[in-house]
Short mmCIF file of C-alpha atoms in Angstrom, two decimals:
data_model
loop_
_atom_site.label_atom_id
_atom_site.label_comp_id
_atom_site.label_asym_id
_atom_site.label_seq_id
_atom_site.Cartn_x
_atom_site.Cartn_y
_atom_site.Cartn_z
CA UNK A 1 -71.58 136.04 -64.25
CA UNK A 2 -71.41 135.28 -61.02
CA UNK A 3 -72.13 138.08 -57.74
CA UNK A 4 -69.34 139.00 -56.58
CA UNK A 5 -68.23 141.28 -53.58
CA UNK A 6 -69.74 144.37 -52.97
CA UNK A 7 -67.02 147.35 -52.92
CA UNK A 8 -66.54 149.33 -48.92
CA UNK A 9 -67.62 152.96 -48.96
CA UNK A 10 -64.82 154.99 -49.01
CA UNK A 11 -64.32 157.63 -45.90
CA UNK A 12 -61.92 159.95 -47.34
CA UNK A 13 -62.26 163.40 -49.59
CA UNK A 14 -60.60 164.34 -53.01
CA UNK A 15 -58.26 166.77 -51.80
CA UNK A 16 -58.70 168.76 -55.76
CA UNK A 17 -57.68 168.90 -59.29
CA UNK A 18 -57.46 170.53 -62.57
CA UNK A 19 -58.69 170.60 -66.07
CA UNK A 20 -56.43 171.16 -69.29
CA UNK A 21 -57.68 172.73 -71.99
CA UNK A 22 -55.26 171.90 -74.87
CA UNK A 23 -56.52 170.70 -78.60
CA UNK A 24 -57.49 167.06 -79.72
CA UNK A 25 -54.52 164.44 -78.27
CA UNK A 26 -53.73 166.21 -75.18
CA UNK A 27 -57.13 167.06 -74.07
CA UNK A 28 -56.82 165.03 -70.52
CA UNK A 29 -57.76 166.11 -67.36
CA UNK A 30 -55.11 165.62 -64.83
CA UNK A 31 -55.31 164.38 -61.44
CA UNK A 32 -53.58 166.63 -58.60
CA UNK A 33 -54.72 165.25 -55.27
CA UNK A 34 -52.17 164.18 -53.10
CA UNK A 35 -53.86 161.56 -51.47
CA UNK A 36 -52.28 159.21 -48.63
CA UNK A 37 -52.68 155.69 -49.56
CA UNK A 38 -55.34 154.69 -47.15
CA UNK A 39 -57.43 157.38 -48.64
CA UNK A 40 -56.72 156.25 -52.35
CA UNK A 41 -59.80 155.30 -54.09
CA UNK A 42 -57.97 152.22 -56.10
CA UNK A 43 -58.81 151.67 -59.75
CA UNK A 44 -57.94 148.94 -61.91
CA UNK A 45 -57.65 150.02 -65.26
CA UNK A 46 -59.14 147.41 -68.22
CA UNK A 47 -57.71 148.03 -71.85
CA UNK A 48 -54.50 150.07 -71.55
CA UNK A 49 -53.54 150.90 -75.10
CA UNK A 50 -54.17 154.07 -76.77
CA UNK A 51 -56.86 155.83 -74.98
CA UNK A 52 -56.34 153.73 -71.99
CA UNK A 53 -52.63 154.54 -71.23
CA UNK A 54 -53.61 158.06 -71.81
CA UNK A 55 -56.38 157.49 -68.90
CA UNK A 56 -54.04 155.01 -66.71
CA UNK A 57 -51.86 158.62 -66.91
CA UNK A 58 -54.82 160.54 -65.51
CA UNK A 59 -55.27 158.72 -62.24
CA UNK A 60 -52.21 157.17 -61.73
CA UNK A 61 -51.81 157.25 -58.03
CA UNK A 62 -54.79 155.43 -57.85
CA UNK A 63 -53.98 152.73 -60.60
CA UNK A 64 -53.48 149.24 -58.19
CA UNK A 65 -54.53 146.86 -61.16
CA UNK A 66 -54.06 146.75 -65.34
CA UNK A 67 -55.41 144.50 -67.46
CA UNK A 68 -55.37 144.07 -71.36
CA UNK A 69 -55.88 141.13 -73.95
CA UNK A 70 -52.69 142.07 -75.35
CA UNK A 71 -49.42 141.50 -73.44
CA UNK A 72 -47.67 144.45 -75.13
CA UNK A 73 -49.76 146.98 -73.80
CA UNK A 74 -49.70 145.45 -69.97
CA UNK A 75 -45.80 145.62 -70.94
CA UNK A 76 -46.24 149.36 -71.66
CA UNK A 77 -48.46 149.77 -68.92
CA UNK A 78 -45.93 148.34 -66.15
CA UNK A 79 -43.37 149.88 -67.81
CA UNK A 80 -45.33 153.44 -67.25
CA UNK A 81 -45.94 153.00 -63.84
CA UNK A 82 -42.64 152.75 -63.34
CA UNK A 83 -40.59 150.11 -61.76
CA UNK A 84 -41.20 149.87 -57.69
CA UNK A 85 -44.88 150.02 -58.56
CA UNK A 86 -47.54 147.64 -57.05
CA UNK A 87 -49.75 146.39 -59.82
CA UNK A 88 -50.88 143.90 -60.40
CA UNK A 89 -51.84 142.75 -64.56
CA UNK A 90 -54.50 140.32 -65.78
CA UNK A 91 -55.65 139.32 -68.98
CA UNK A 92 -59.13 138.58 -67.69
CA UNK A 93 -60.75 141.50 -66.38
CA UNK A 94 -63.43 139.08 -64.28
CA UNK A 95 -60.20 138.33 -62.39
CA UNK A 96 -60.03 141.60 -60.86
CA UNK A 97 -63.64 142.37 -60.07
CA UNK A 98 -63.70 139.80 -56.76
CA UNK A 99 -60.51 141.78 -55.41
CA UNK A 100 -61.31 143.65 -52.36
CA UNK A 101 -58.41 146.14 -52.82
CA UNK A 102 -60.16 147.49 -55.89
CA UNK A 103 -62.75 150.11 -55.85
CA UNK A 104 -63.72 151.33 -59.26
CA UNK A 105 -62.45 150.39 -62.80
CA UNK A 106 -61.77 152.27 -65.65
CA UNK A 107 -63.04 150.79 -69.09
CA UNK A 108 -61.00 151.93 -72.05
CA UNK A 109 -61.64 148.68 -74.15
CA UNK A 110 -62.73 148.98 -77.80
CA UNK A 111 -66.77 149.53 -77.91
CA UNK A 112 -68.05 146.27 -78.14
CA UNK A 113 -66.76 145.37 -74.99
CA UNK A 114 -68.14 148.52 -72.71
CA UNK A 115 -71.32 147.42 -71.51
CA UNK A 116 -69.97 143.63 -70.14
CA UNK A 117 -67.35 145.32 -68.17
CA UNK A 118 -69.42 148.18 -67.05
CA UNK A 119 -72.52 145.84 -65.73
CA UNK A 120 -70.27 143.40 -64.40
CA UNK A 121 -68.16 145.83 -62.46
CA UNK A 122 -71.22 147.03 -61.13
CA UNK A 123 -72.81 144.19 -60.22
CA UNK A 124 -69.42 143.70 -58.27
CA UNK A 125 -69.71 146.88 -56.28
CA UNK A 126 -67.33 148.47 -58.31
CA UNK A 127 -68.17 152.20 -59.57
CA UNK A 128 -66.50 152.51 -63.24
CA UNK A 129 -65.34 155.03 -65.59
CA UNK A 130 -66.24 154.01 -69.16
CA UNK A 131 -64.35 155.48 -72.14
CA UNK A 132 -66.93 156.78 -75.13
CA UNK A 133 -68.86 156.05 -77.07
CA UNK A 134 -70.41 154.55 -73.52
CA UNK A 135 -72.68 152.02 -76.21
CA UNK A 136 -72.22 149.83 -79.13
CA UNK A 137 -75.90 149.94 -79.90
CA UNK A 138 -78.58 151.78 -78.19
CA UNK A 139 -79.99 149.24 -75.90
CA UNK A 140 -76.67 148.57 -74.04
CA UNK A 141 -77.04 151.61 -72.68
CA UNK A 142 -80.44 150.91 -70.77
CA UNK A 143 -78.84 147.80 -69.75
CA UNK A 144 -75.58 150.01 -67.68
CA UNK A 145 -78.38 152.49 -66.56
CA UNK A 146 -80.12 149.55 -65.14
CA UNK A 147 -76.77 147.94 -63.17
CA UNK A 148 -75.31 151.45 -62.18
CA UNK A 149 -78.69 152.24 -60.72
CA UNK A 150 -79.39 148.56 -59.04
CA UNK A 151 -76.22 148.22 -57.56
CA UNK A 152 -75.42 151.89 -56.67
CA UNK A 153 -72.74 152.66 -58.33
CA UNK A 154 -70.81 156.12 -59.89
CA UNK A 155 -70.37 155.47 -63.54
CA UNK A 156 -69.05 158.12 -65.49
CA UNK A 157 -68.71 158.36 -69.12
CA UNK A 158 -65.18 159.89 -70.93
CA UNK A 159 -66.87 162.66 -72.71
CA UNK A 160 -64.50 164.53 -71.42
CA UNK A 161 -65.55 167.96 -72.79
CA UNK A 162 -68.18 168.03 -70.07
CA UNK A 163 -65.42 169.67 -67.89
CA UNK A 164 -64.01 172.08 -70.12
CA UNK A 165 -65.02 175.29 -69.05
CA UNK A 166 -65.33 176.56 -72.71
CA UNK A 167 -68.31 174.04 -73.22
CA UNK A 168 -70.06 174.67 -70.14
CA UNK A 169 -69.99 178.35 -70.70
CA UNK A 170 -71.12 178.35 -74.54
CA UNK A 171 -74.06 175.92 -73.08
CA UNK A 172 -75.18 178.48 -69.76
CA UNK A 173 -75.26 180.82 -72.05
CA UNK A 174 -77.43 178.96 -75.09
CA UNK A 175 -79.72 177.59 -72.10
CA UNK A 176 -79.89 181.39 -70.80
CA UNK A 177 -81.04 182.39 -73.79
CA UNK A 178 -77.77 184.66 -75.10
CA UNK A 179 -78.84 184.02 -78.71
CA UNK A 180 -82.33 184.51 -78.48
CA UNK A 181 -84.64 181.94 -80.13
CA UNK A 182 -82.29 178.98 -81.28
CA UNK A 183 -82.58 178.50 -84.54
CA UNK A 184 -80.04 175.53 -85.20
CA UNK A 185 -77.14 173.47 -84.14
CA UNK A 186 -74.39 172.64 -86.33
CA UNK A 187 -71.72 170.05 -85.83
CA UNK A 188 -68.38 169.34 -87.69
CA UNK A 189 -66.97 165.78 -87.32
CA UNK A 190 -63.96 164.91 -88.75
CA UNK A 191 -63.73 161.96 -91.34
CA UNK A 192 -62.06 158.75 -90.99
CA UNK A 193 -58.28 158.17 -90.63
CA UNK A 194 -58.00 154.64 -91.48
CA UNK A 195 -56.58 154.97 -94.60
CA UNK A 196 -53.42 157.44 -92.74
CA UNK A 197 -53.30 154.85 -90.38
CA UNK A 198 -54.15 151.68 -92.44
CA UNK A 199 -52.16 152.50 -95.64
CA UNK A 200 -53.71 149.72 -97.42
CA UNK A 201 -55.99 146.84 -97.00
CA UNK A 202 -54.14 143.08 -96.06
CA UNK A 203 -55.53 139.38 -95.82
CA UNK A 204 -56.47 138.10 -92.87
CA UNK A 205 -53.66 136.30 -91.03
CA UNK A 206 -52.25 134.84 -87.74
CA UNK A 207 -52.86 136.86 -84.96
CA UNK A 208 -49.86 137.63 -82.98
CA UNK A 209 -48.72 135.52 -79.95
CA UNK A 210 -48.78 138.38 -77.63
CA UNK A 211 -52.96 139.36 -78.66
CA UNK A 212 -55.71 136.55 -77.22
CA UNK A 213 -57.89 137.40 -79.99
CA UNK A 214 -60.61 135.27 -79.02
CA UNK A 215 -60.73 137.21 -75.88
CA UNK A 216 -60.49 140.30 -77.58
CA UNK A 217 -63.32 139.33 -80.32
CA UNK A 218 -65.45 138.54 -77.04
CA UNK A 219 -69.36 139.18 -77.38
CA UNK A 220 -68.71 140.17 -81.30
CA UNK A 221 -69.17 137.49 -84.33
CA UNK A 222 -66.45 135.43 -84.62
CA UNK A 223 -64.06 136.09 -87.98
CA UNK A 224 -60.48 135.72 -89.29
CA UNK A 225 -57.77 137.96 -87.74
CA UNK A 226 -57.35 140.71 -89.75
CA UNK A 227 -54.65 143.51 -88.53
CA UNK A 228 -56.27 146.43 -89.98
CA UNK A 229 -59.61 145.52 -87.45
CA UNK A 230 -58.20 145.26 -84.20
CA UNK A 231 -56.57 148.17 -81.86
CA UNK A 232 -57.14 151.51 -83.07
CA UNK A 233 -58.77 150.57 -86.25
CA UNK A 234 -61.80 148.80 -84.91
CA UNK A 235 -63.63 151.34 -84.53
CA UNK A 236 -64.21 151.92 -88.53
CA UNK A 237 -66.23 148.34 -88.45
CA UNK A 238 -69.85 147.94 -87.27
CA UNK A 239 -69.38 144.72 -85.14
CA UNK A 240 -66.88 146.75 -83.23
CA UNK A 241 -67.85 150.22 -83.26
CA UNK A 242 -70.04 153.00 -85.45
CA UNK A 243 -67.05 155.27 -86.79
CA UNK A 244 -66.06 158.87 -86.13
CA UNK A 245 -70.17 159.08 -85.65
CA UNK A 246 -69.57 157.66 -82.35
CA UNK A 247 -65.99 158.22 -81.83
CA UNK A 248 -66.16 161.90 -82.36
CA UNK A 249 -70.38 162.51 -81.72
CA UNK A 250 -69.64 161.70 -78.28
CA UNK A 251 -68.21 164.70 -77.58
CA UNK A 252 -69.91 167.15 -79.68
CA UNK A 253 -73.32 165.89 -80.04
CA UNK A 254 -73.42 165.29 -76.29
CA UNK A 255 -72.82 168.63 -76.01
CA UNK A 256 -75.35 169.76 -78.24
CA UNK A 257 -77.94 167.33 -76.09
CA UNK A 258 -76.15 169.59 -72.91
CA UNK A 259 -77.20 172.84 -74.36
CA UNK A 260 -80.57 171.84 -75.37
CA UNK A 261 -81.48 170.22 -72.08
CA UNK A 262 -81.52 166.80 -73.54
CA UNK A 263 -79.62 165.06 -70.95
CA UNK A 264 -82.85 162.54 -70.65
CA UNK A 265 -84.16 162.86 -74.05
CA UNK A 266 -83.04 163.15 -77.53
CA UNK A 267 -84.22 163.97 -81.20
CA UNK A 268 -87.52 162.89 -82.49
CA UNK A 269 -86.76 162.50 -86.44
CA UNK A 270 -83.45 162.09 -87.92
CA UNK A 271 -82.25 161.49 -91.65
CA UNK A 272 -78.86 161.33 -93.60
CA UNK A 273 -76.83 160.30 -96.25
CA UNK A 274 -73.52 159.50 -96.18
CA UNK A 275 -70.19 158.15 -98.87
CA UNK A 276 -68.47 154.70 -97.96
CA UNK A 277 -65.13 153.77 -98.93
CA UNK A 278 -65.16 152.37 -102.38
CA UNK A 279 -63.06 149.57 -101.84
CA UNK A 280 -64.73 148.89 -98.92
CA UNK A 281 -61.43 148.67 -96.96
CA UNK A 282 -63.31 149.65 -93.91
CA UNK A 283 -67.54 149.87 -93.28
CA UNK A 284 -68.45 153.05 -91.24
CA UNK A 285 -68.94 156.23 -93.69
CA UNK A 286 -66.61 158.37 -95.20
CA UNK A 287 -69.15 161.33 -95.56
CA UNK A 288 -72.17 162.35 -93.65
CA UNK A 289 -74.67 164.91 -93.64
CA UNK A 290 -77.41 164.47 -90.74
CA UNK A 291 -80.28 166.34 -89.65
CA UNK A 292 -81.90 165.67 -86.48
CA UNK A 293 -84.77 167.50 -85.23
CA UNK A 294 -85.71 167.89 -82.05
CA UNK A 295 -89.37 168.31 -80.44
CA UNK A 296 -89.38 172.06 -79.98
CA UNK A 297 -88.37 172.27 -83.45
CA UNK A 298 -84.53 173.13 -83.11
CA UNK A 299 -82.59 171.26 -85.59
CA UNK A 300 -79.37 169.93 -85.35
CA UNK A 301 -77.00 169.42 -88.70
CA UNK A 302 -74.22 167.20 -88.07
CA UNK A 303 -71.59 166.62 -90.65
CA UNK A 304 -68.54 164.17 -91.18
CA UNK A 305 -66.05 164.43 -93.34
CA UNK A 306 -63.84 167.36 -95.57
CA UNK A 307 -66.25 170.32 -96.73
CA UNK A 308 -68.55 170.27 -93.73
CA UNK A 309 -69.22 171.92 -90.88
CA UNK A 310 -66.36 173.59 -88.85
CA UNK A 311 -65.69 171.10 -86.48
CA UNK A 312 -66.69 171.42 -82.93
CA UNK A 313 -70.53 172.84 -82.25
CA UNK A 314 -71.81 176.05 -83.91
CA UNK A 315 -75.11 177.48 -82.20
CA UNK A 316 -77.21 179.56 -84.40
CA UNK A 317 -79.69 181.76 -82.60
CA UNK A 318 -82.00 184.93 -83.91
CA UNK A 319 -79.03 187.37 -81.83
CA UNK A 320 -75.89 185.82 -83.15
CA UNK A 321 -73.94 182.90 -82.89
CA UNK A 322 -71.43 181.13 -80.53
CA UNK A 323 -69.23 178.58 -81.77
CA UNK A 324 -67.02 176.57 -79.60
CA UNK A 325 -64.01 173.78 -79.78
CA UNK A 326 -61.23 172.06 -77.56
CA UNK A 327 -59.65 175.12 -76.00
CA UNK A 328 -61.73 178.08 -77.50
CA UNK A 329 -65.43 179.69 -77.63
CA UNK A 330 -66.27 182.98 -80.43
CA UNK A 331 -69.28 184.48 -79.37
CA UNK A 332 -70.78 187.12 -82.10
CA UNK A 333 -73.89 189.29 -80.87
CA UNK A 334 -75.77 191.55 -82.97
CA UNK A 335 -73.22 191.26 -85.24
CA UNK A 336 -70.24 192.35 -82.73
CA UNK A 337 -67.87 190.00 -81.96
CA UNK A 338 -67.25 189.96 -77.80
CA UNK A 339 -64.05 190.45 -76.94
CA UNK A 340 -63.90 188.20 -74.07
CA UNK A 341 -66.92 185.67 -73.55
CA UNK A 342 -66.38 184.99 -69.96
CA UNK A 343 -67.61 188.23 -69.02
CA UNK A 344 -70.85 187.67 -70.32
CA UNK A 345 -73.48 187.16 -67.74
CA UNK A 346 -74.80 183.79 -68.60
CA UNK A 347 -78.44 184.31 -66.22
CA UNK A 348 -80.18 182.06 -63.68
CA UNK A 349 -79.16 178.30 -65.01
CA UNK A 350 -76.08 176.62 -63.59
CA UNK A 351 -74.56 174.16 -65.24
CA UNK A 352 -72.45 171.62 -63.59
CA UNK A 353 -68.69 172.44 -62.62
CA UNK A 354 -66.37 170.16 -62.83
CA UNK A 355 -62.54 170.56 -61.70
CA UNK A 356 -61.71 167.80 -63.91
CA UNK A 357 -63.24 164.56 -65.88
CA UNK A 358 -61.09 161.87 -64.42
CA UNK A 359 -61.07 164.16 -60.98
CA UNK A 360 -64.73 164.34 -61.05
CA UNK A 361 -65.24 161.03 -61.36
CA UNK A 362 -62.95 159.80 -58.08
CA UNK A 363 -65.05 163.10 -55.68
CA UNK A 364 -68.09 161.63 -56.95
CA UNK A 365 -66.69 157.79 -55.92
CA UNK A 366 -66.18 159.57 -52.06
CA UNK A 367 -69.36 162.33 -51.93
CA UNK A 368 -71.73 159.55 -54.18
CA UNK A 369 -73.41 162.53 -56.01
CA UNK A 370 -73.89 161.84 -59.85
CA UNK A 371 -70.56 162.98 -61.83
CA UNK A 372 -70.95 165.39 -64.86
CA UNK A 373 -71.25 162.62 -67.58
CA UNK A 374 -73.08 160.31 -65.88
CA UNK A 375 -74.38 156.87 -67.28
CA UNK A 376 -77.68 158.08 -68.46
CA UNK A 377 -76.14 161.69 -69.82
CA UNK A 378 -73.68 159.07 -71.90
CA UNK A 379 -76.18 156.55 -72.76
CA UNK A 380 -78.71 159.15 -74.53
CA UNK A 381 -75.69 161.25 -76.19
CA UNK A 382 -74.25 157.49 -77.75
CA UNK A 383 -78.15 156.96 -78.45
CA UNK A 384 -78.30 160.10 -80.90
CA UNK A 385 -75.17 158.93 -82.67
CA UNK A 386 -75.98 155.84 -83.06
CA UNK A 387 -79.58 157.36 -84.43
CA UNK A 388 -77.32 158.53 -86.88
CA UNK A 389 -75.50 155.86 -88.41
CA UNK A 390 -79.10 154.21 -88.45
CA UNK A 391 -80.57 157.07 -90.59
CA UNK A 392 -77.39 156.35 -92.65
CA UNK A 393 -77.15 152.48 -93.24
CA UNK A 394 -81.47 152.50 -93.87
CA UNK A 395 -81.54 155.47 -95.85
CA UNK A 396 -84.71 156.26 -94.08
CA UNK A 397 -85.93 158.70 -92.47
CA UNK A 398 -86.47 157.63 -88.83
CA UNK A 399 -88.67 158.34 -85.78
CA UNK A 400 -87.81 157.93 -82.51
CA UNK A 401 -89.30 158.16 -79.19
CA UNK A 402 -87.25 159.48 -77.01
CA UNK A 403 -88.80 158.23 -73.48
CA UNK A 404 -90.08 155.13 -74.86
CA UNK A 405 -86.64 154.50 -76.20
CA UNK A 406 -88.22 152.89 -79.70
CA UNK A 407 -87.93 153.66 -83.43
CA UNK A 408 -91.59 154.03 -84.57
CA UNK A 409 -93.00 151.87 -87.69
CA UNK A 410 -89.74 151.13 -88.93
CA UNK A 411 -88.98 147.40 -87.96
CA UNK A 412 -85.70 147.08 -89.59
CA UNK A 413 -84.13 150.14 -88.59
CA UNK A 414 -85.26 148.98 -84.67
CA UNK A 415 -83.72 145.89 -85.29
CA UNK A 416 -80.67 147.73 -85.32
CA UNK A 417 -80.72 149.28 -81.78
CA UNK A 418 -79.86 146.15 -80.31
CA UNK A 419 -76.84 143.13 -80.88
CA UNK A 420 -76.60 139.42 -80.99
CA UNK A 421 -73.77 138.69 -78.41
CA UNK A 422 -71.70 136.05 -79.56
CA UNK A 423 -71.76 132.86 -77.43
CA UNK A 424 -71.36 132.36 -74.06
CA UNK A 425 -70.99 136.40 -73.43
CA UNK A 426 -74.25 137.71 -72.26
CA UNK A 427 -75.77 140.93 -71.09
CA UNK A 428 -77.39 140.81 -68.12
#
């Protein structure tokens, strides 16, 4: 890729914002500033279907640009912003990083195709929010650590549960010590809904005249066109994704990495076994069990799948327990459940505030402080996930150093912390 223009600095201030706490679908943060347009921070939003109209929602007073490999969802996105509305829509998303009247880009593109948009909008002076997982494979994410930092840029990562206030408080008070010694960390992923989305498997076929599915394959191995692998569904297949592992583990194994003070490090063994779809209608697991243990000896079980753990993040500690999920935290002490957890003193360490995910992001364009899920914070949570699935498709035990960034005497399983891009896309 060629350099391209460096982005202004912005002058203006985020006037505020807020933070909704609602279950699963409708867990968005939701952009309140009322910001005159020459203090807009203008985002061009790449991928706009699913998760990406639901983000193109978020900031939409800033949104100046679209852009998606399928015309359907740039129809949908127009048709959203409403008519009146001046933005533009590209296919391309290389098109819009030499505009000067865009500052930042949001990336809510399937997983294969984070880390080329996030390095390239950063090597164009763009600052970028990048959906989760941030990483297809672990060594991506060194690679957007490396062009945030270079170039300067804010990149935050949509592990949005960061800035719920239910999180943050369950992990002040694990990192205060509330619980005592921690004893273990248990996590409850829920399994795959291909099959309620899928119905059935189909042959591969035509793609439709509205999807560039070259463009949309992009770095991954060329295939047929098969409609039960693109869109939503991609993310059940390893050249495109790592399953409800990543898809889900983003949120609640990053926050297990929050509580433990892991932000810049991660789990030094992990193992796991897991259940694949018979059929094999799909690749990533149906059922996992996963233990990864951590260098002060805190262990953290992570589950996938009907009959695990109760989804959302349980910490076990020698006083009790606290257990918390999209819109709600139980805290039992010496066997007493407390009435109302955010009147617990939570001690000395502060944990980062945020008014809002998609707000934080835009103060953090204007003040240049890092945001709440920065790049690194979202490149070592994808990094134990993908850990995970590694355990999983080895069946080996593996051992990983967490600042050299390298699986230990285990050549095949490191062979799978990087990818083959397919030709001409390249990283870097």
């Amino acid at each position: 890729m060629t350099q391209f223009h460096r982005r202004s600095v912005l002058r203006a201030s985020l006037t505020g914002g807020t933070f909704l706490a609602l279950p699963a679908l409708t867990y968005r943060s939701a952009l309140l500033a009322q910001d005159k347009p020459s203090e807009t921070v203008r985002v061009a939003c790449v991928g706009v279907g699913g998760q990406g109209l639901a983000n193109m929602k978020a900031v939409r007073k800033n949104v100046v640009a679209v852009c998606d490999v399928d015309s359907t969802h740039l129809e949908a996105a127009a048709k959203e912003m409403g008519k009146g509305a001046q933005v533009a829509t590209e296919s391309d998303y290389r098109k819009l990083l030499d505009k000067k009247d865009v500052d930042a880009v949001l990336c809510s593109t399937p997983d294969h195709w984070h880390a080329l948009v996030t390095a390239d909008a950063c090597k164009a002076g763009k600052d970028v929010y990048c959906e989760k997982p941030l990483t297809l494979v672990v060594a991506e994410g060194r690679a957007m650590v490396k062009a945030a930092r270079d170039h300067k840029r804010i990149v935050q990562t949509g592990s949005q549960q960061r800035s719920g206030k239910e999180f943050r408080l369950a992990c002040e008070l694990v990192r205060n010590g509330a619980l005592g010694k921690l004893q273990e960390v248990k996590v409850g992923l829920p399994g795959p809904n291909w099959v309620s989305r899928a119905k059935k498997a189909v042959p591969d076929g035509t793609p439709p005249a509205a999807l560039d599915y070259n463009r949309w394959l992009g770095p991954a191995p060329e295939r047929p066109f098969n409609a039960n692998r693109v869109h939503y569904l991609f993310r059940f297949f390893w050249d495109y994704s790592g399953g409800q592992q990543t898809n889900f583990g983003a949120h609640d194994l990053d926050i297990a990495q929050w509580a433990l003070g892991m932000d810049d490090s991660g789990p030094t063994t992990i193992e796991g076994t897991a259940t694949f779809n018979k059929d094999k209608w799909f690749e990533t697991p149906e059922s996992a069990s996963q233990v990864f243990t951590y260098a002060n000896g805190v262990k953290v079980h992570c589950t996938l799948g009907a009959g695990g753990n109760p989804g959302g993040v349980t910490f076990v500690g020698e006083k009790g327990t606290i257990y918390v999920k999209r819109g709600s935290i139980t805290v039992t002490l010496n066997g007493e459940k407390v009435a109302d957890p955010y009147k617990l003193p939570t001690g000395d360490v502060k944990l980062y505030v945020s008014k809002g995910h998609h707000a934080d992001w835009l103060e953090c364009i204007k003040t240049r402080k890092l945001p709440i899920c920065d790049v690194e914070i979202g490149h070592r949570s994808a990094t134990v996930c993908h850990l995970g699935n590694i355990a999983i498709r080895t069946g080996r035990k593996i051992s990983w150093d967490p600042k050299a960034e390298t699986i230990l005497g285990d050549k095949e399983a490191a062979a799978l912390l990087t990818k083959e891009y397919r030709k001409p896309w390249a990283l870097g």
